[in-house]
């Protein structure tokens, strides 16, 4: 380990930019202070891996409007409640009388729906490959229990197409810390085509500081080589969790998805299959992405084009108590993490 730390600290080769594509990695890197113990020639940048951050404003607007409809309640994780749409957040809607319930698990909506059968409960289904199996389980239970008053407003996304988009449109990235949680479901092989296409190494990494440092070491050593290293073998396999993949495929199918600051990326999301369309709350139309604050630069932060410090609002008008964009709301957001950990 000492050898790894020394190597990363004393690295004096070509400057490198390494992107972590997972909000949990962004948080772990920021908490642990890793950027301050490695060479300034290795620049760590955050990518589009925070599910709340990449959600477009029209999705929030739709949730806000659903919460105000008679006989309808929106159910969501806490982070999403504070994200502004083009005018309001779900918290604002609740203050105006909107029906908004916060839960800790999507499965909680089953109890709500059974207790109030006259009401329609719309779950704000955001997330990546990691959370999709839970939504599939939820639908399975709803079907089994005959609960027809549950809907999903989906903003479910998949990682490889957005990494492809970042490489093709942004470029300048020499290595990826591949998302650990996503890889548990998808398997590490998923990143092979991208590694080969762009001759960029990927390291599937755990979340402990030592695991991240070892992954960074591997990426520096593998620079310019299109290979995938699974450095999280205790939980990640080459093919992933096939049972979970089958479960997701039973209820969902691939579709284009809108990403904050990036527009619609083909095949970068999943939607309900036609046979389960009765559980959908109108997810297909949600592609508009007008920012609540016109100076917010979340889109550029999410693609690694700028660091949060380069946004003119960072630490001024925009801080965790007064967030102007989604990246300052979520605890996995780059702006939030850079702010609370004073990351450079
Ligand atoms: Fe948006 Fe705030 Fe981040 Fe600027 S600092 S990009 S306004 S979230």
PDB file of C-alpha atoms in Angstrom, residues 62-63 66-75 99-101 109 112-124 147-153 278-282:
ATOM      1  CA  UNK A  62     -44.291  16.699 -13.692  1.00  0.00           C
ATOM      2  CA  UNK A  63     -43.940  15.437 -10.111  1.00  0.00           C
ATOM      3  CA  UNK A  66     -49.002  15.383 -10.041  1.00  0.00           C
ATOM      4  CA  UNK A  67     -48.714  16.260  -6.342  1.00  0.00           C
ATOM      5  CA  UNK A  68     -51.326  18.993  -6.837  1.00  0.00           C
ATOM      6  CA  UNK A  69     -53.830  16.744  -8.637  1.00  0.00           C
ATOM      7  CA  UNK A  70     -56.832  15.713  -6.513  1.00  0.00           C
ATOM      8  CA  UNK A  71     -56.665  12.062  -5.476  1.00  0.00           C
ATOM      9  CA  UNK A  72     -52.955  11.775  -6.242  1.00  0.00           C
ATOM     10  CA  UNK A  73     -49.872  11.654  -3.998  1.00  0.00           C
ATOM     11  CA  UNK A  74     -46.209  11.689  -5.016  1.00  0.00           C
ATOM     12  CA  UNK A  75     -43.872   9.351  -3.137  1.00  0.00           C
ATOM     13  CA  UNK A  99     -49.571  15.626  -1.539  1.00  0.00           C
ATOM     14  CA  UNK A 100     -45.943  14.500  -1.132  1.00  0.00           C
ATOM     15  CA  UNK A 101     -44.766  11.546   0.954  1.00  0.00           C
ATOM     16  CA  UNK A 109     -45.387   2.536  -1.417  1.00  0.00           C
ATOM     17  CA  UNK A 112     -49.445   3.348   1.390  1.00  0.00           C
ATOM     18  CA  UNK A 113     -51.387   2.067  -1.627  1.00  0.00           C
ATOM     19  CA  UNK A 114     -53.061  -0.712   0.370  1.00  0.00           C
ATOM     20  CA  UNK A 115     -54.057   1.668   3.179  1.00  0.00           C
ATOM     21  CA  UNK A 116     -55.593   4.308   0.873  1.00  0.00           C
ATOM     22  CA  UNK A 117     -57.048   2.480  -2.152  1.00  0.00           C
ATOM     23  CA  UNK A 118     -59.011   5.549  -3.301  1.00  0.00           C
ATOM     24  CA  UNK A 119     -55.754   7.472  -3.880  1.00  0.00           C
ATOM     25  CA  UNK A 120     -53.169   7.016  -6.671  1.00  0.00           C
ATOM     26  CA  UNK A 121     -49.576   6.905  -5.454  1.00  0.00           C
ATOM     27  CA  UNK A 122     -46.904   7.974  -7.954  1.00  0.00           C
ATOM     28  CA  UNK A 123     -43.400   6.861  -7.069  1.00  0.00           C
ATOM     29  CA  UNK A 124     -40.531   9.042  -8.332  1.00  0.00           C
ATOM     30  CA  UNK A 147     -52.773  -2.932  -6.254  1.00  0.00           C
ATOM     31  CA  UNK A 148     -53.816  -0.893  -9.275  1.00  0.00           C
ATOM     32  CA  UNK A 149     -53.347   2.498  -7.575  1.00  0.00           C
ATOM     33  CA  UNK A 150     -49.530   2.547  -7.896  1.00  0.00           C
ATOM     34  CA  UNK A 151     -47.745   4.385 -10.717  1.00  0.00           C
ATOM     35  CA  UNK A 152     -44.080   4.974 -11.497  1.00  0.00           C
ATOM     36  CA  UNK A 153     -42.757   8.171 -13.015  1.00  0.00           C
ATOM     37  CA  UNK A 278     -50.896   0.995 -16.864  1.00  0.00           C
ATOM     38  CA  UNK A 279     -48.342   1.567 -14.066  1.00  0.00           C
ATOM     39  CA  UNK A 280     -46.703   4.485 -15.875  1.00  0.00           C
ATOM     40  CA  UNK A 281     -47.446   8.094 -14.857  1.00  0.00           C
ATOM     41  CA  UNK A 282     -46.493   9.755 -18.157  1.00  0.00           C
TER      42      UNK A 282
END
